[in-house]
PDB file of C-alpha atoms in Angstrom:
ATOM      1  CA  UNK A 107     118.112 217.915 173.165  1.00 44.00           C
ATOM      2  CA  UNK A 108     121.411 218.679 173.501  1.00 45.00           C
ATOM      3  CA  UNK A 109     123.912 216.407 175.930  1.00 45.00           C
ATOM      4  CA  UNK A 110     126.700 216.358 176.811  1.00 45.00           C
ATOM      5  CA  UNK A 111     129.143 213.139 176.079  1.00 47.00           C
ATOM      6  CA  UNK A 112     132.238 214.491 177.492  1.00 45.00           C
ATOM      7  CA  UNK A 113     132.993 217.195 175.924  1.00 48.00           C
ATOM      8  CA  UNK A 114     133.017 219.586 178.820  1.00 46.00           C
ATOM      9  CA  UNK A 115     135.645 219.770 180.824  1.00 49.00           C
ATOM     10  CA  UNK A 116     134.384 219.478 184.050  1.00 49.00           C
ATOM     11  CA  UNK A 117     133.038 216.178 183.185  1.00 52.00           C
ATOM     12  CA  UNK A 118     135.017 213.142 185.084  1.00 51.00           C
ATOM     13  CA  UNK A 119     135.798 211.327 182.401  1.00 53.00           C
ATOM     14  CA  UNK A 120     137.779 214.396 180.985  1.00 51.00           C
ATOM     15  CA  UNK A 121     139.487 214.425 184.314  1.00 54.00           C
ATOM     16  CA  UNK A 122     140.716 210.777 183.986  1.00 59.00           C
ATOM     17  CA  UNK A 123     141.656 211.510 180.264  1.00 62.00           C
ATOM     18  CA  UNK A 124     143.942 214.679 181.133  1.00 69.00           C
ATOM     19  CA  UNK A 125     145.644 212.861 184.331  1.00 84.00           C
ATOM     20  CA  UNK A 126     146.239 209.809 182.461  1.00 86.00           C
ATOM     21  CA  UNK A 127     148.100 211.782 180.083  1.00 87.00           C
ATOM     22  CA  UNK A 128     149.633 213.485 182.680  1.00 87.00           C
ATOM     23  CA  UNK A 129     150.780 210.380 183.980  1.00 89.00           C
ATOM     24  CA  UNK A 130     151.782 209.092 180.859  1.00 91.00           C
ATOM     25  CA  UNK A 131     153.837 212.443 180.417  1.00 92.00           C
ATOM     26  CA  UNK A 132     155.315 212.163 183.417  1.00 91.00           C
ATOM     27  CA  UNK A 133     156.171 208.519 183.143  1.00 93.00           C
ATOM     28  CA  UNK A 134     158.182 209.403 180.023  1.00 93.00           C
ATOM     29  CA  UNK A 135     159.602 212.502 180.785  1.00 94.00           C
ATOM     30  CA  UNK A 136     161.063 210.000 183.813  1.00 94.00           C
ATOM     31  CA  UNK A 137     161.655 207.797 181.149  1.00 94.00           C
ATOM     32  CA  UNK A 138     163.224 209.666 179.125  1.00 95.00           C
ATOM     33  CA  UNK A 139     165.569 211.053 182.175  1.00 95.00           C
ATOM     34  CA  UNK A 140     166.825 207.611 183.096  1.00 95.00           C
ATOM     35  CA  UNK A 141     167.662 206.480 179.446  1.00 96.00           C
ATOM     36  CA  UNK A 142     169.582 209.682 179.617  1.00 96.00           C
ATOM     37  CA  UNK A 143     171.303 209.176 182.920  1.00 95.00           C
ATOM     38  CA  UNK A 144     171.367 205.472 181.672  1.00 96.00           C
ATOM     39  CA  UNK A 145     173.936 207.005 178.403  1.00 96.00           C
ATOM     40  CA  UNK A 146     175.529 209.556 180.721  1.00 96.00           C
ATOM     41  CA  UNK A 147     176.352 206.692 182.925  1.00 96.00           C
ATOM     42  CA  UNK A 148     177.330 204.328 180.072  1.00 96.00           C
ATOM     43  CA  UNK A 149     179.690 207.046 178.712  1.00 96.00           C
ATOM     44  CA  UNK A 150     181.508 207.851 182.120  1.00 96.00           C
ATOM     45  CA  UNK A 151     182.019 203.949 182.055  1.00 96.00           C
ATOM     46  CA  UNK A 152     183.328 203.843 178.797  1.00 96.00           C
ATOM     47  CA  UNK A 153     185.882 206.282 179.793  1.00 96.00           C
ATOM     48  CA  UNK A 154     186.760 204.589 182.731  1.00 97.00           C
ATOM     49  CA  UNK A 155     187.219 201.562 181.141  1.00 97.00           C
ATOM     50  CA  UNK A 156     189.448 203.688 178.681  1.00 97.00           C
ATOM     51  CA  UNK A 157     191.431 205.150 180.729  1.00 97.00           C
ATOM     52  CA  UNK A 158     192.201 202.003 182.868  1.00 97.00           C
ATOM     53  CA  UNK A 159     193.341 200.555 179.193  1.00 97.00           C
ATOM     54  CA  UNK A 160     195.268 203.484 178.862  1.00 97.00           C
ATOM     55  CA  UNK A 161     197.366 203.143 182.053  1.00 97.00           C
ATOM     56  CA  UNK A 162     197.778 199.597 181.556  1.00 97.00           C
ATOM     57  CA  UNK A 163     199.400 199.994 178.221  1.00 98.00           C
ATOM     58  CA  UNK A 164     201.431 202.944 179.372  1.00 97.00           C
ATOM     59  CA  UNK A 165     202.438 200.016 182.479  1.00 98.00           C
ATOM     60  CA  UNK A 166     203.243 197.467 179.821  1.00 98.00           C
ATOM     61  CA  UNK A 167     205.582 200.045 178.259  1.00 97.00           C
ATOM     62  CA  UNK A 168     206.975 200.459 181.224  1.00 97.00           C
ATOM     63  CA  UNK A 169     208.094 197.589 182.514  1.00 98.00           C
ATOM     64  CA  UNK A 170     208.956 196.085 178.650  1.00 97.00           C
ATOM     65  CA  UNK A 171     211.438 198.901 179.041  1.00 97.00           C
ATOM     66  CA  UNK A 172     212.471 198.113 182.372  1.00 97.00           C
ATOM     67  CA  UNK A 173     213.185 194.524 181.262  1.00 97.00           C
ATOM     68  CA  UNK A 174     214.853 195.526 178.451  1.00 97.00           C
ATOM     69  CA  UNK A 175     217.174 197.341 180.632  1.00 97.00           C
ATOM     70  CA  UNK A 176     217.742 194.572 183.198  1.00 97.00           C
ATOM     71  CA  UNK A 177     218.679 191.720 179.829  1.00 97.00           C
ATOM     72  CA  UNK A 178     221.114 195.040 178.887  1.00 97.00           C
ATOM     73  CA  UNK A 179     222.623 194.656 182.110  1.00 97.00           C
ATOM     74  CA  UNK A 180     222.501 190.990 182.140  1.00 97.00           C
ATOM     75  CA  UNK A 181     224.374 190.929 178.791  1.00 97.00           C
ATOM     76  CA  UNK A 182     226.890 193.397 180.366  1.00 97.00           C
ATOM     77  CA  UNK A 183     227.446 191.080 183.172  1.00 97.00           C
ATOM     78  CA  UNK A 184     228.142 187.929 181.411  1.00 97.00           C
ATOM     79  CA  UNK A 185     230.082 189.934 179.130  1.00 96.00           C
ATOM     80  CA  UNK A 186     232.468 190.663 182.135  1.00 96.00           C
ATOM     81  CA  UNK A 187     232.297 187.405 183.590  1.00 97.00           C
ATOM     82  CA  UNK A 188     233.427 186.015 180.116  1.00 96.00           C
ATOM     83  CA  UNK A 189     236.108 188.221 180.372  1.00 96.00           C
ATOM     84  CA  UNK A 190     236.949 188.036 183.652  1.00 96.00           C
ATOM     85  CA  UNK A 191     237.259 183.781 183.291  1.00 95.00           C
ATOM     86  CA  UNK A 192     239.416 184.477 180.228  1.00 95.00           C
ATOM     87  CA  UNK A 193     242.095 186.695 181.890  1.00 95.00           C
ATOM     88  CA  UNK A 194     241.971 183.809 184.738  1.00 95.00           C
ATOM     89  CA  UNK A 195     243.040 181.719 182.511  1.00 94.00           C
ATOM     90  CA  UNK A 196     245.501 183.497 181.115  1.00 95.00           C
ATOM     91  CA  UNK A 197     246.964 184.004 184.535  1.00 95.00           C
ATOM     92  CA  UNK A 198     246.978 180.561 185.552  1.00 95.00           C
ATOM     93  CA  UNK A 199     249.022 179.282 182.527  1.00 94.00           C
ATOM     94  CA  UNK A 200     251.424 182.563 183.393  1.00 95.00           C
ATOM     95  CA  UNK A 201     251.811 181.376 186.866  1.00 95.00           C
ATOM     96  CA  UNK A 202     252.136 177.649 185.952  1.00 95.00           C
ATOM     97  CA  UNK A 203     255.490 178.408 183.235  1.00 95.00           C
ATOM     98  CA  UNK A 204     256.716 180.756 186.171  1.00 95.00           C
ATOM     99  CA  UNK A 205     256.950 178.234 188.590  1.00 95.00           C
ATOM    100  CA  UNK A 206     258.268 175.587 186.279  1.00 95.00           C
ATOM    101  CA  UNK A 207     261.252 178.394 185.955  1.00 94.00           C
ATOM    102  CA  UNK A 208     261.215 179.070 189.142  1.00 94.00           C
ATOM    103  CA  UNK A 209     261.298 175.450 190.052  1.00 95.00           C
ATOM    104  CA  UNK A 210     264.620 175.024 187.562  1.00 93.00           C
ATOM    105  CA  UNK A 211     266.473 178.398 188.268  1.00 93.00           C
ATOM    106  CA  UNK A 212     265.908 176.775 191.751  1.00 93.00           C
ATOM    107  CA  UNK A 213     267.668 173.296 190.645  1.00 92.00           C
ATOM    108  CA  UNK A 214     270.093 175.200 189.057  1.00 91.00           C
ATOM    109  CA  UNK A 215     271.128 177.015 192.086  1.00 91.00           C
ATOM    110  CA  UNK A 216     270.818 173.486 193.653  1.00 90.00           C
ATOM    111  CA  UNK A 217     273.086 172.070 191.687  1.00 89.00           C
ATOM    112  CA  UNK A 218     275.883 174.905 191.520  1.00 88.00           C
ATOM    113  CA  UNK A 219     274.990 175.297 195.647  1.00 87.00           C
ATOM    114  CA  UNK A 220     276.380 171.698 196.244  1.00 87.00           C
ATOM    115  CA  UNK A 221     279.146 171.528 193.092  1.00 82.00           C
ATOM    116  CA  UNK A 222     281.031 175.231 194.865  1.00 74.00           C
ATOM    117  CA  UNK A 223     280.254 172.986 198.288  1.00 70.00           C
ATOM    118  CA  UNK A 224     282.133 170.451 197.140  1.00 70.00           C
ATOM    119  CA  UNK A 225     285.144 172.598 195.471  1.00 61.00           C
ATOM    120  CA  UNK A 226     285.402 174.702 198.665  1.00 57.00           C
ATOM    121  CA  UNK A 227     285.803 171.518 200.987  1.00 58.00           C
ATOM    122  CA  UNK A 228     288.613 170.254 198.426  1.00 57.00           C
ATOM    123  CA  UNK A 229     290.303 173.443 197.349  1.00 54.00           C
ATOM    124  CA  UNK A 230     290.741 174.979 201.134  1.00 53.00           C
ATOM    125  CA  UNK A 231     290.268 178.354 199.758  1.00 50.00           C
ATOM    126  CA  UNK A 232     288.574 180.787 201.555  1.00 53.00           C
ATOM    127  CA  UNK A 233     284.974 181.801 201.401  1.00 55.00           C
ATOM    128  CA  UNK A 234     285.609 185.186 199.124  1.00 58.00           C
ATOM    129  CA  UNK A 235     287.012 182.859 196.259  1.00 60.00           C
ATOM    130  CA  UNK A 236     284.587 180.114 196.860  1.00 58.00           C
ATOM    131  CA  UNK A 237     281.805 183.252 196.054  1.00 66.00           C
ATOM    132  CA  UNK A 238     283.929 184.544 193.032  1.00 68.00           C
ATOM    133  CA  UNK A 239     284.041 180.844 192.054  1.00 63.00           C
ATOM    134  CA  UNK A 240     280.355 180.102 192.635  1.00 65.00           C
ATOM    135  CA  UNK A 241     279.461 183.346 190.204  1.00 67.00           C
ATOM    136  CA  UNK A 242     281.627 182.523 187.594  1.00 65.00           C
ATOM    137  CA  UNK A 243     280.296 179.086 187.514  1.00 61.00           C
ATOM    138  CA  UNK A 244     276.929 180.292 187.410  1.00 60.00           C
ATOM    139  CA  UNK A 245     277.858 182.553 185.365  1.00 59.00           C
ATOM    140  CA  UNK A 246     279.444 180.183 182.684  1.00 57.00           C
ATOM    141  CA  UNK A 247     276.816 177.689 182.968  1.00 56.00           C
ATOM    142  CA  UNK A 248     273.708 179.383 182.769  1.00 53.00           C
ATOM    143  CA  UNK A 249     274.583 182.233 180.520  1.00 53.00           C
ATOM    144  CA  UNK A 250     277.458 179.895 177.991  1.00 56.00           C
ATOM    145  CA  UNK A 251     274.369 177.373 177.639  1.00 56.00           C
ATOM    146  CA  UNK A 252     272.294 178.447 174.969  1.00 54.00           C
ATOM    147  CA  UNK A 253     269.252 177.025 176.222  1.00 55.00           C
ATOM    148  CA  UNK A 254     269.204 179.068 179.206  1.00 53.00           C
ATOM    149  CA  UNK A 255     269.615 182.368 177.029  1.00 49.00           C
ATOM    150  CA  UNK A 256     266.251 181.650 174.836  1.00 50.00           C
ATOM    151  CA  UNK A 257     264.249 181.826 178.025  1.00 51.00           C
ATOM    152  CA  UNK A 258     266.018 185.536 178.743  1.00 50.00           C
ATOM    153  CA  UNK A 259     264.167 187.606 176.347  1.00 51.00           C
ATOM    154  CA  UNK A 260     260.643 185.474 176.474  1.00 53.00           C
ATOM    155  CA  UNK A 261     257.670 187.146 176.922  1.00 53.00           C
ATOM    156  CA  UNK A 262     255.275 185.627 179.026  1.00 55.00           C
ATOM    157  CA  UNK A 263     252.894 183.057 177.608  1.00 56.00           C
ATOM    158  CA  UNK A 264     249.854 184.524 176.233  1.00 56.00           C
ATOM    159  CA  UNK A 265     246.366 182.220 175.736  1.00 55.00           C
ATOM    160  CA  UNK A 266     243.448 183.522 174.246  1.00 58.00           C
ATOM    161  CA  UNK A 267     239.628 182.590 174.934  1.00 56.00           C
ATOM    162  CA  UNK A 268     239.793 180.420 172.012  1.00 61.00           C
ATOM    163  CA  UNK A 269     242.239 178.085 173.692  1.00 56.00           C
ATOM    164  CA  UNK A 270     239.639 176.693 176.056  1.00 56.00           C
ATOM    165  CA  UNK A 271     236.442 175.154 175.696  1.00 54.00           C
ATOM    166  CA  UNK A 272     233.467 176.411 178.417  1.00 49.00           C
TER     167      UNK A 272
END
């Protein structure tokens, strides 16, 4: 007797066996698509991620130069300012031994002002000789006294940075 156990293919249980497999192809064939969307996926992060690296390196770069350039400045600056407070200086002594001149030339003419005064009101003489008189006595006091003549050729004071402390 011959029978048949399955091996037809009409029978059901060859039906089941074929769509099973079918299924099971299909499942990884869908499998297979996601694990490769899955790594297309991963790979398209991967580059995200390196390219956001990327432009923050190239932004680090950026602004170290950017700093760099503002402590360049900064140095400039201070540089000037250094200066600048120096030459201050220096121009504050100037002006301090001008006015102590200034303040004796001004005694000086004091002094001569009330001595030609005084020889006018005793002498009578008329105002042309009391000017003659007042220049010549200027003129021997200040310029005969050797102490006046050092100051004629002076240069003006000069201080350097090192002179004062900050």
């Amino acid at each position: 007797m011959a029978s048949s156990s399955g091996n037809s293919s009409g029978s059901p249980q060859m039906q089941n066996s074929g769509s099973e497999e079918d299924l099971q192809n299909l499942m990884d064939q869908r499998k297979r698509k996601r694990m490769q969307s899955n790594r297309e996926s991963a790979r398209r992060s991967r580059l995200r991620k390196q390219k956001h690296l990327d432009d923050l390196m190239a932004q680090v770069a950026q602004l170290t130069k950017e700093n760099n350039q503002i402590l360049n400045s900064i140095n400039v600056t201070t540089h000037h300012h250094v200066n600048v407070e120096t030459e201050n200086s220096i121009l504050r002594a100037q002006m301090m031994e001008l006015t102590q001149r200034l303040q004796s030339l001004n005694e000086i003419l004091d002094y001569i002002n009330s001595s030609t005064a005084t020889a006018t009101a005793t002498t009578g003489s008329c105002l042309f000789e009391a000017e003659e008189f007042q220049n010549q006595l200027f003129a021997d006091s200040f310029l005969n006294n050797p102490w006046n003549l050092m100051g004629l050729n002076q240069h003006p004071i000069m201080a350097s940075a090192e002179m004062f402390d900050y």
